[in-house]
mmCIF file of C-alpha atoms in Angstrom:
data_model
loop_
_atom_site.group_PDB
_atom_site.id
_atom_site.type_symbol
_atom_site.label_atom_id
_atom_site.label_comp_id
_atom_site.label_asym_id
_atom_site.label_seq_id
_atom_site.Cartn_x
_atom_site.Cartn_y
_atom_site.Cartn_z
ATOM 1 C CA MET A 23 -12.904 87.808 42.403
ATOM 2 C CA ARG A 24 -16.119 87.180 40.494
ATOM 3 C CA GLY A 25 -18.071 84.408 40.794
ATOM 4 C CA SER A 26 -21.622 82.328 41.336
ATOM 5 C CA CYS A 27 -22.586 79.109 42.258
ATOM 6 C CA SER A 28 -25.180 77.591 43.773
ATOM 7 C CA ILE A 29 -25.985 74.552 46.103
ATOM 8 C CA LEU A 30 -29.179 72.820 46.010
ATOM 9 C CA TRP A 31 -30.972 69.628 48.456
ATOM 10 C CA ALA A 32 -34.287 68.349 49.202
ATOM 11 C CA PHE A 33 -36.323 67.287 51.994
ATOM 12 C CA ALA A 34 -39.348 64.752 50.865
ATOM 13 C CA GLY A 35 -43.005 64.647 52.455
ATOM 14 C CA LEU A 36 -45.867 62.397 52.066
ATOM 15 C CA LYS A 37 -46.844 63.330 48.009
ATOM 16 C CA GLU A 38 -43.809 65.662 46.589
ATOM 17 C CA THR A 39 -40.449 65.957 47.509
ATOM 18 C CA ARG A 40 -39.311 70.160 47.789
ATOM 19 C CA MET A 41 -35.952 70.888 45.942
ATOM 20 C CA SER A 42 -33.981 73.614 47.590
ATOM 21 C CA SER A 43 -31.553 75.924 46.905
ATOM 22 C CA ILE A 44 -28.968 78.898 47.370
ATOM 23 C CA GLU A 45 -27.175 80.834 44.602
ATOM 24 C CA LYS A 46 -25.232 82.994 45.388
ATOM 25 C CA LEU A 47 -23.672 86.640 42.702
ATOM 26 C CA LEU A 48 -20.309 87.828 43.809
ATOM 27 C CA ILE A 49 -18.577 90.234 41.814
ATOM 28 C CA TYR A 50 -15.938 91.792 43.217
ATOM 29 C CA ASP A 51 -12.429 93.133 42.592
ATOM 30 C CA ALA A 52 -10.094 94.824 45.015
ATOM 31 C CA THR A 53 -8.092 96.809 43.550
ATOM 32 C CA ARG A 54 -10.942 98.493 41.185
ATOM 33 C CA SER A 55 -13.655 98.372 43.508
ATOM 34 C CA ARG A 56 -15.224 101.415 44.900
ATOM 35 C CA ALA A 57 -17.314 99.261 47.382
ATOM 36 C CA THR A 58 -16.235 95.744 49.509
ATOM 37 C CA THR A 59 -18.638 93.022 49.232
ATOM 38 C CA HIS A 60 -18.322 89.796 50.519
ATOM 39 C CA VAL A 61 -21.165 86.789 50.049
ATOM 40 C CA PHE A 62 -21.271 83.521 52.426
ATOM 41 C CA ILE A 63 -23.088 80.417 52.565
ATOM 42 C CA GLY A 64 -22.652 77.945 55.247
ATOM 43 C CA HIS A 65 -21.011 73.865 54.880
ATOM 44 C CA PRO A 66 -22.411 72.540 57.593
ATOM 45 C CA SER A 67 -22.069 68.557 58.682
ATOM 46 C CA PRO A 68 -25.367 67.062 57.051
ATOM 47 C CA ALA A 69 -26.653 66.525 61.084
ATOM 48 C CA GLU A 70 -26.144 70.309 61.424
ATOM 49 C CA GLU A 71 -28.042 70.764 58.573
ATOM 50 C CA ARG A 72 -30.577 68.902 59.088
ATOM 51 C CA THR A 73 -31.236 70.892 62.871
ATOM 52 C CA LEU A 74 -30.080 74.245 61.709
ATOM 53 C CA GLY A 75 -30.267 74.731 58.261
ATOM 54 C CA LYS A 76 -28.170 76.991 56.330
ATOM 55 C CA LEU A 77 -26.384 79.736 57.253
ATOM 56 C CA GLY A 78 -25.552 82.552 54.753
ATOM 57 C CA PHE A 79 -24.781 86.198 54.443
ATOM 58 C CA VAL A 80 -25.468 89.242 52.344
ATOM 59 C CA ALA A 81 -22.364 92.175 53.327
ATOM 60 C CA GLU A 82 -20.874 95.383 51.593
ATOM 61 C CA ILE A 83 -18.593 98.630 53.297
ATOM 62 C CA ALA A 84 -18.697 101.520 50.987
ATOM 63 C CA GLY A 85 -15.387 101.930 50.692
ATOM 64 C CA SER A 86 -12.205 100.243 49.390
ATOM 65 C CA ASP A 87 -9.953 100.356 52.439
ATOM 66 C CA ARG A 88 -7.957 96.738 52.653
ATOM 67 C CA ILE A 89 -9.102 96.661 56.286
ATOM 68 C CA PHE A 90 -12.366 96.135 55.283
ATOM 69 C CA GLN A 91 -11.864 92.133 53.513
ATOM 70 C CA GLU A 92 -10.524 91.677 57.370
ATOM 71 C CA LEU A 93 -13.639 93.137 58.834
ATOM 72 C CA LEU A 94 -16.072 90.590 57.128
ATOM 73 C CA SER A 95 -13.668 88.146 57.447
ATOM 74 C CA ARG A 96 -13.483 87.884 61.297
ATOM 75 C CA LEU A 97 -17.520 88.448 61.085
ATOM 76 C CA GLN A 98 -17.929 85.103 59.089
ATOM 77 C CA GLU A 99 -15.451 83.160 61.182
ATOM 78 C CA PHE A 100 -17.346 84.567 64.537
ATOM 79 C CA VAL A 101 -21.502 84.207 62.841
ATOM 80 C CA LYS A 102 -20.486 80.537 61.302
ATOM 81 C CA THR A 103 -19.040 78.781 64.941
ATOM 82 C CA ALA A 104 -21.780 81.078 67.423
ATOM 83 C CA TYR A 105 -24.626 79.667 64.820
ATOM 84 C CA TYR A 106 -23.270 75.573 63.901
ATOM 85 C CA THR A 107 -22.039 74.705 67.976
ATOM 86 C CA SER A 108 -25.322 76.374 69.207
ATOM 87 C CA PRO A 109 -26.844 74.326 71.973
ATOM 88 C CA GLU A 110 -29.888 75.385 70.797
ATOM 89 C CA ALA A 111 -32.332 72.481 68.620
ATOM 90 C CA HIS A 112 -34.486 74.537 67.610
ATOM 91 C CA ALA A 113 -33.574 76.681 64.608
ATOM 92 C CA ASP A 114 -35.107 79.699 64.946
ATOM 93 C CA VAL A 115 -33.801 79.952 68.854
ATOM 94 C CA ALA A 116 -30.441 79.658 67.457
ATOM 95 C CA PHE A 117 -30.935 82.368 65.235
ATOM 96 C CA GLU A 118 -32.273 84.641 67.090
ATOM 97 C CA HIS A 119 -29.573 83.873 69.846
ATOM 98 C CA THR A 120 -26.761 84.861 66.920
ATOM 99 C CA VAL A 121 -28.203 87.838 66.252
ATOM 100 C CA GLN A 122 -27.300 88.685 69.973
ATOM 101 C CA ALA A 123 -23.862 87.766 69.761
ATOM 102 C CA THR A 124 -23.164 89.187 66.324
ATOM 103 C CA ASN A 125 -24.135 92.786 68.307
ATOM 104 C CA ARG A 126 -22.135 92.092 70.884
ATOM 105 C CA TYR A 127 -19.168 90.948 68.082
ATOM 106 C CA LEU A 128 -19.610 93.916 65.894
ATOM 107 C CA SER A 129 -19.612 97.191 68.316
ATOM 108 C CA GLU A 130 -16.112 94.408 69.441
ATOM 109 C CA LEU A 131 -14.754 95.582 66.097
ATOM 110 C CA VAL A 132 -15.756 98.714 66.547
ATOM 111 C CA GLY A 133 -12.752 98.838 69.456
ATOM 112 C CA ASP A 134 -10.681 97.207 66.914
ATOM 113 C CA PHE A 135 -11.318 99.031 63.651
ATOM 114 C CA GLY A 136 -12.784 102.750 64.780
ATOM 115 C CA ALA A 137 -16.554 103.541 63.936
ATOM 116 C CA GLY A 138 -15.866 105.364 61.178
ATOM 117 C CA TRP A 139 -16.996 101.888 59.349
ATOM 118 C CA VAL A 140 -20.496 101.610 60.588
ATOM 119 C CA ASP A 141 -22.357 104.409 58.650
ATOM 120 C CA ARG A 142 -20.626 102.705 55.324
ATOM 121 C CA PHE A 143 -21.945 98.793 56.395
ATOM 122 C CA SER A 144 -24.763 97.044 55.721
ATOM 123 C CA MET A 145 -25.609 93.276 55.947
ATOM 124 C CA VAL A 146 -28.279 90.871 55.680
ATOM 125 C CA LEU A 147 -27.863 87.485 58.062
ATOM 126 C CA PHE A 148 -30.088 84.870 57.297
ATOM 127 C CA THR A 149 -30.930 80.188 58.007
ATOM 128 C CA PHE A 150 -32.516 78.828 55.405
ATOM 129 C CA ARG A 151 -34.160 75.330 56.893
ATOM 130 C CA ASN A 152 -36.801 73.414 54.970
ATOM 131 C CA GLY A 153 -38.300 76.228 53.329
ATOM 132 C CA GLU A 154 -38.375 77.960 55.990
ATOM 133 C CA LEU A 155 -36.094 81.196 56.725
ATOM 134 C CA HIS A 156 -35.417 83.775 59.280
ATOM 135 C CA PHE A 157 -33.410 87.060 58.621
ATOM 136 C CA ALA A 158 -32.127 90.095 60.308
ATOM 137 C CA ASP A 159 -30.320 93.245 58.019
ATOM 138 C CA VAL A 160 -29.142 96.462 58.387
ATOM 139 C CA GLY A 161 -27.724 99.366 56.564
ATOM 140 C CA GLN A 162 -28.556 99.619 52.821
ATOM 141 C CA LEU A 163 -29.277 96.334 50.824
ATOM 142 C CA VAL A 164 -32.471 94.817 48.831
ATOM 143 C CA GLY A 165 -34.482 92.506 48.936
ATOM 144 C CA PHE A 166 -37.663 90.683 46.871
ATOM 145 C CA LEU A 167 -40.014 88.206 47.229
ATOM 146 C CA PHE A 168 -41.223 86.509 43.392
ATOM 147 C CA HIS A 169 -44.406 85.558 44.136
ATOM 148 C CA ASP A 170 -45.944 84.286 40.310
ATOM 149 C CA LYS A 171 -45.861 87.697 38.702
ATOM 150 C CA GLN A 172 -46.170 90.030 42.225
ATOM 151 C CA VAL A 173 -42.841 91.017 43.453
ATOM 152 C CA VAL A 174 -42.751 92.208 47.572
ATOM 153 C CA GLU A 175 -40.208 94.134 49.210
ATOM 154 C CA MET A 176 -39.165 92.166 52.288
ATOM 155 C CA LEU A 177 -36.542 95.758 53.641
ATOM 156 C CA GLY A 178 -38.330 98.264 53.180
ATOM 157 C CA GLY A 179 -40.416 98.539 56.025
ATOM 158 C CA ARG A 180 -37.174 100.483 58.024
ATOM 159 C CA GLN A 181 -36.072 104.242 57.158
ATOM 160 C CA ARG A 182 -33.061 103.901 54.957
ATOM 161 C CA ASN A 183 -31.317 107.359 56.285
ATOM 162 C CA ALA A 184 -31.601 106.136 60.305
ATOM 163 C CA ARG A 185 -28.019 106.124 61.426
ATOM 164 C CA VAL A 186 -26.757 102.330 62.995
ATOM 165 C CA ASN A 187 -26.520 102.247 66.055
ATOM 166 C CA PRO A 188 -22.954 100.414 67.339
ATOM 167 C CA LEU A 189 -24.076 99.047 69.902
ATOM 168 C CA LYS A 190 -27.239 97.077 67.906
ATOM 169 C CA MET A 191 -26.567 97.216 64.703
ATOM 170 C CA PHE A 192 -29.636 94.419 63.986
ATOM 171 C CA THR A 193 -32.553 95.735 65.253
ATOM 172 C CA SER A 194 -35.284 92.715 64.475
ATOM 173 C CA ILE A 195 -35.959 89.524 62.904
ATOM 174 C CA ALA A 196 -38.765 88.484 60.190
ATOM 175 C CA ALA A 197 -39.406 85.166 60.122
ATOM 176 C CA GLY A 198 -41.487 84.124 56.890
ATOM 177 C CA SER A 199 -41.635 80.400 54.204
ATOM 178 C CA ILE A 200 -41.016 80.329 50.605
ATOM 179 C CA LYS A 201 -43.664 78.264 49.040
ATOM 180 C CA GLY A 202 -44.401 76.919 44.981
ATOM 181 C CA GLN A 203 -42.473 78.066 42.998
ATOM 182 C CA ASP A 204 -41.955 81.086 44.988
ATOM 183 C CA ALA A 205 -37.666 83.008 45.099
ATOM 184 C CA ILE A 206 -36.386 85.277 47.379
ATOM 185 C CA VAL A 207 -33.548 87.532 46.424
ATOM 186 C CA PHE A 208 -31.279 89.707 48.871
ATOM 187 C CA CYS A 209 -29.084 91.956 46.515
ATOM 188 C CA THR A 210 -26.658 95.142 47.324
ATOM 189 C CA ALA A 211 -28.788 98.618 45.357
ATOM 190 C CA ASN A 212 -26.320 98.933 42.745
ATOM 191 C CA LEU A 213 -28.021 95.803 41.350
ATOM 192 C CA LEU A 214 -30.689 97.738 39.888
ATOM 193 C CA ASP A 215 -29.138 99.969 38.465
ATOM 194 C CA TYR A 216 -28.330 97.190 35.742
ATOM 195 C CA PHE A 217 -32.105 95.515 36.181
ATOM 196 C CA SER A 218 -35.179 96.530 36.682
ATOM 197 C CA VAL A 219 -37.379 94.677 39.694
ATOM 198 C CA ASP A 220 -39.507 93.273 36.642
ATOM 199 C CA LYS A 221 -36.176 91.898 34.743
ATOM 200 C CA LEU A 222 -34.652 90.110 37.563
ATOM 201 C CA ARG A 223 -37.509 89.080 38.225
ATOM 202 C CA ARG A 224 -37.958 86.722 35.111
ATOM 203 C CA THR A 225 -34.579 86.554 34.999
ATOM 204 C CA VAL A 226 -35.084 84.071 38.850
ATOM 205 C CA VAL A 227 -38.105 82.756 38.040
ATOM 206 C CA ASP A 228 -38.173 81.899 34.506
ATOM 207 C CA MET A 229 -34.521 79.545 35.389
ATOM 208 C CA PRO A 230 -34.138 76.467 35.765
ATOM 209 C CA LEU A 231 -33.622 75.899 39.580
ATOM 210 C CA GLY A 232 -29.748 76.642 40.138
ATOM 211 C CA GLY A 233 -29.099 78.760 37.431
ATOM 212 C CA ALA A 234 -30.326 82.160 38.392
ATOM 213 C CA ALA A 235 -27.219 83.113 39.232
ATOM 214 C CA ARG A 236 -25.058 82.494 36.298
ATOM 215 C CA GLN A 237 -27.317 84.201 34.178
ATOM 216 C CA LEU A 238 -26.771 87.596 36.150
ATOM 217 C CA GLU A 239 -22.877 87.159 35.972
ATOM 218 C CA LEU A 240 -22.899 86.831 32.526
ATOM 219 C CA ALA A 241 -24.665 90.310 32.563
ATOM 220 C CA LEU A 242 -22.338 91.877 34.907
ATOM 221 C CA ARG A 243 -18.882 90.489 34.954
ATOM 222 C CA HIS A 244 -17.800 92.809 31.530
ATOM 223 C CA ASP A 245 -18.954 95.742 33.493
ATOM 224 C CA PRO A 246 -16.394 98.918 32.805
ATOM 225 C CA THR A 247 -16.806 100.937 36.145
ATOM 226 C CA HIS A 248 -15.830 97.525 38.424
ATOM 227 C CA ALA A 249 -18.684 98.083 40.280
ATOM 228 C CA ALA A 250 -18.857 95.558 43.495
ATOM 229 C CA PHE A 251 -21.883 92.784 43.485
ATOM 230 C CA ALA A 252 -23.170 91.141 46.200
ATOM 231 C CA ALA A 253 -26.356 88.617 45.930
ATOM 232 C CA VAL A 254 -28.505 85.082 46.940
ATOM 233 C CA ILE A 255 -31.049 83.606 45.630
ATOM 234 C CA LEU A 256 -33.577 81.446 47.868
ATOM 235 C CA GLN A 257 -35.465 79.131 45.940
ATOM 236 C CA THR A 258 -37.830 75.943 46.412
ATOM 237 C CA GLN A 259 -39.643 74.231 44.039
ATOM 238 C CA ALA A 260 -42.344 71.349 44.802
ATOM 239 C CA VAL A 261 -41.090 68.059 42.892
ATOM 240 C CA PRO A 262 -44.315 65.028 42.705
ATOM 241 C CA VAL A 263 -42.680 62.440 44.383
ATOM 242 C CA GLN A 264 -43.124 58.754 41.864
ATOM 243 C CA PRO A 265 -44.729 55.443 43.225
ATOM 244 C CA ILE A 266 -41.748 53.171 42.766
ATOM 245 C CA GLN A 267 -43.235 50.085 41.204
ATOM 246 C CA TYR A 268 -41.627 46.670 42.121
ATOM 247 C CA GLU A 269 -41.332 43.947 39.407
ATOM 248 C CA PRO A 270 -41.947 40.398 41.376
ATOM 249 C CA VAL A 271 -39.430 37.906 41.529
ATOM 250 C CA ARG A 272 -40.479 34.603 39.818
ATOM 251 C CA GLN A 273 -38.928 31.420 39.365
ATOM 252 C CA PRO A 274 -39.542 28.896 36.502
ATOM 253 C CA ALA A 275 -41.842 26.339 36.698
ATOM 254 C CA MET A 276 -40.244 22.495 36.818
ATOM 255 C CA PRO A 277 -43.250 20.313 36.637
ATOM 256 C CA GLY A 278 -43.155 17.758 39.015
ATOM 257 C CA ALA A 279 -39.370 18.970 40.732
ATOM 258 C CA PRO A 280 -40.132 18.271 44.307
ATOM 259 C CA GLN A 281 -40.884 14.641 43.263
ATOM 260 C CA ARG A 282 -38.167 13.656 40.993
ATOM 261 C CA SER A 283 -35.887 14.901 43.955
ATOM 262 C CA ILE A 284 -37.426 12.810 46.581
ATOM 263 C CA ASP A 285 -37.510 9.599 44.663
ATOM 264 C CA SER A 286 -33.135 10.377 43.930
ATOM 265 C CA MET A 287 -33.014 11.392 47.647
ATOM 266 C CA LEU A 288 -34.145 7.774 48.204
ATOM 267 C CA ALA A 289 -32.429 5.916 44.692
ATOM 268 C CA GLN A 290 -29.052 7.217 46.999
ATOM 269 C CA THR A 291 -30.016 6.090 50.414
ATOM 270 C CA ALA A 292 -31.287 2.327 48.895
ATOM 271 C CA GLN A 293 -27.583 1.983 46.734
ATOM 272 C CA THR A 294 -25.714 3.314 49.989
ATOM 273 C CA GLN A 295 -26.643 0.711 51.558
ATOM 274 C CA ALA A 296 -26.603 -1.887 48.978
ATOM 275 C CA LEU A 297 -22.647 -0.976 49.685
ATOM 276 C CA LEU A 298 -21.718 -0.703 53.132
ATOM 277 C CA THR A 299 -23.704 -4.287 54.197
ATOM 278 C CA PRO A 300 -21.793 -6.410 52.774
ATOM 279 C CA SER A 301 -17.850 -4.518 54.360
ATOM 280 C CA LEU A 302 -19.602 -5.830 57.630
ATOM 281 C CA TRP A 303 -20.085 -8.877 57.458
ATOM 282 C CA PRO A 304 -16.755 -9.724 56.972
ATOM 283 C CA ALA A 305 -16.050 -7.603 60.103
ATOM 284 C CA PHE A 306 -17.713 -9.296 61.879
ATOM 285 C CA LYS A 307 -17.388 -12.633 61.372
ATOM 286 C CA ARG A 308 -13.757 -12.011 62.318
ATOM 287 C CA GLY A 309 -13.946 -10.468 65.119
ATOM 288 C CA ALA A 310 -16.217 -13.423 66.220
ATOM 289 C CA LYS A 311 -13.225 -15.836 65.171
ATOM 290 C CA ARG A 312 -11.062 -13.790 66.932
ATOM 291 C CA GLY A 313 -13.458 -14.154 70.680
ATOM 292 C CA THR A 314 -13.585 -17.467 70.355
ATOM 293 C CA GLN A 315 -10.006 -18.779 69.025
ATOM 294 C CA LYS A 316 -9.101 -16.696 72.437
ATOM 295 C CA ALA A 317 -11.608 -18.479 74.537
ATOM 296 C CA ILE A 318 -10.141 -21.977 73.767
ATOM 297 C CA VAL A 319 -6.805 -20.357 74.498
ATOM 298 C CA LEU A 320 -7.897 -19.648 77.982
ATOM 299 C CA PHE A 321 -9.668 -23.369 78.380
ATOM 300 C CA ARG A 322 -6.264 -24.733 77.630
ATOM 301 C CA ALA A 323 -4.267 -22.752 79.988
ATOM 302 C CA MET A 324 -6.818 -22.595 82.727
ATOM 303 C CA VAL A 325 -8.593 -26.646 82.550
ATOM 304 C CA LEU A 326 -6.823 -28.871 80.878
ATOM 305 C CA ARG A 327 -2.932 -27.018 82.156
ATOM 306 C CA LYS A 328 -1.959 -27.441 77.964
ATOM 307 C CA PRO A 329 0.147 -24.817 76.183
ATOM 308 C CA THR A 330 -1.547 -21.773 75.616
ATOM 309 C CA ARG A 331 0.121 -21.813 71.996
ATOM 310 C CA LEU A 332 -2.066 -23.890 69.127
ATOM 311 C CA SER A 333 -1.433 -25.701 67.171
ATOM 312 C CA PRO A 334 0.222 -25.736 62.772
ATOM 313 C CA VAL A 335 -2.994 -26.204 61.728
ATOM 314 C CA LEU A 336 -5.194 -24.741 63.817
ATOM 315 C CA GLU A 337 -3.566 -21.795 63.339
ATOM 316 C CA ARG A 338 -3.634 -22.157 59.304
ATOM 317 C CA ILE A 339 -7.232 -22.891 59.533
ATOM 318 C CA ASN A 340 -7.961 -19.775 61.784
ATOM 319 C CA ASN A 341 -5.644 -17.557 59.217
ATOM 320 C CA ASP A 342 -7.734 -18.501 56.170
ATOM 321 C CA ASP A 343 -11.318 -18.340 57.493
ATOM 322 C CA ASP A 344 -9.663 -14.693 58.102
ATOM 323 C CA ARG A 345 -10.196 -14.477 54.292
ATOM 324 C CA THR A 346 -13.009 -11.826 52.707
ATOM 325 C CA GLY A 347 -13.089 -14.339 49.948
ATOM 326 C CA PRO A 348 -14.453 -17.793 49.411
ATOM 327 C CA ILE A 349 -11.941 -20.359 50.374
ATOM 328 C CA LEU A 350 -10.958 -22.435 46.786
ATOM 329 C CA PRO A 351 -9.609 -26.237 46.680
ATOM 330 C CA ARG A 352 -5.975 -25.789 44.576
ATOM 331 C CA GLY A 353 -5.877 -26.549 41.503
ATOM 332 C CA THR A 354 -8.809 -25.029 40.135
#
């Protein structure tokens, strides 16, 4: 298994945005390598990442037994579940509880796989959130903090030859922060057989953010001994926030546009009234004549005791009056 990858994300402040990167390097041949290595970087949901950050580890077991691959795979699933299902809302407290639970789980793995792997087991378990780092380690891995041209060894305070307690493999938790152009590397010790500490620093610091692991892979992929390598690289970079410039949207000037709109509206209103007013008079005239006609009929029936039907002459006069146009004499 060969490869490298990087994960970049950003978190913003008032005047700058800090770009963070977690890169991993894993070169491992299950059939030829003399050690079993594994690198894990979690992929939480956005909500989980905002609260707890990213969990990861680098692990190595000196030996090529295939059961070691299963052991590390089971360990990965356990720590991922334990951390991201924690009820704690603070990353440091959730990480402390995860380390305690991992110690208990490792003791269970001793019962499943025997104790022969314990003294050959090395691991750095970490969580990284907004530049803040918490980690715990066991075994023979190495870690460096690169600050400008300074190098600080991070895992050198423990006795390397001390036997590992299978009931409590992780004995302590350390914490710190990555600022400016700093970088942290956790890796297998055999990486220093191919890179001096200073060359490793220059490779990590001088490369663009997210490109260091790829550069290390290119240098190690053709190793004739088929050695297994594993590493993670943690970095942040401060990027100044550029102020956003807003251009006002200007409407083209139209001199006299409001007055023209009012004049047009008044003219349209006057034209509408001119069209509607003549059409109301014929309707009013017809309604008045029908009322008069009904009054005549009622007068003839009730007072004069005469038939209610009008004479043909009166009916013709009323029908002619209902016409909307003028009555012209015949022959014109």
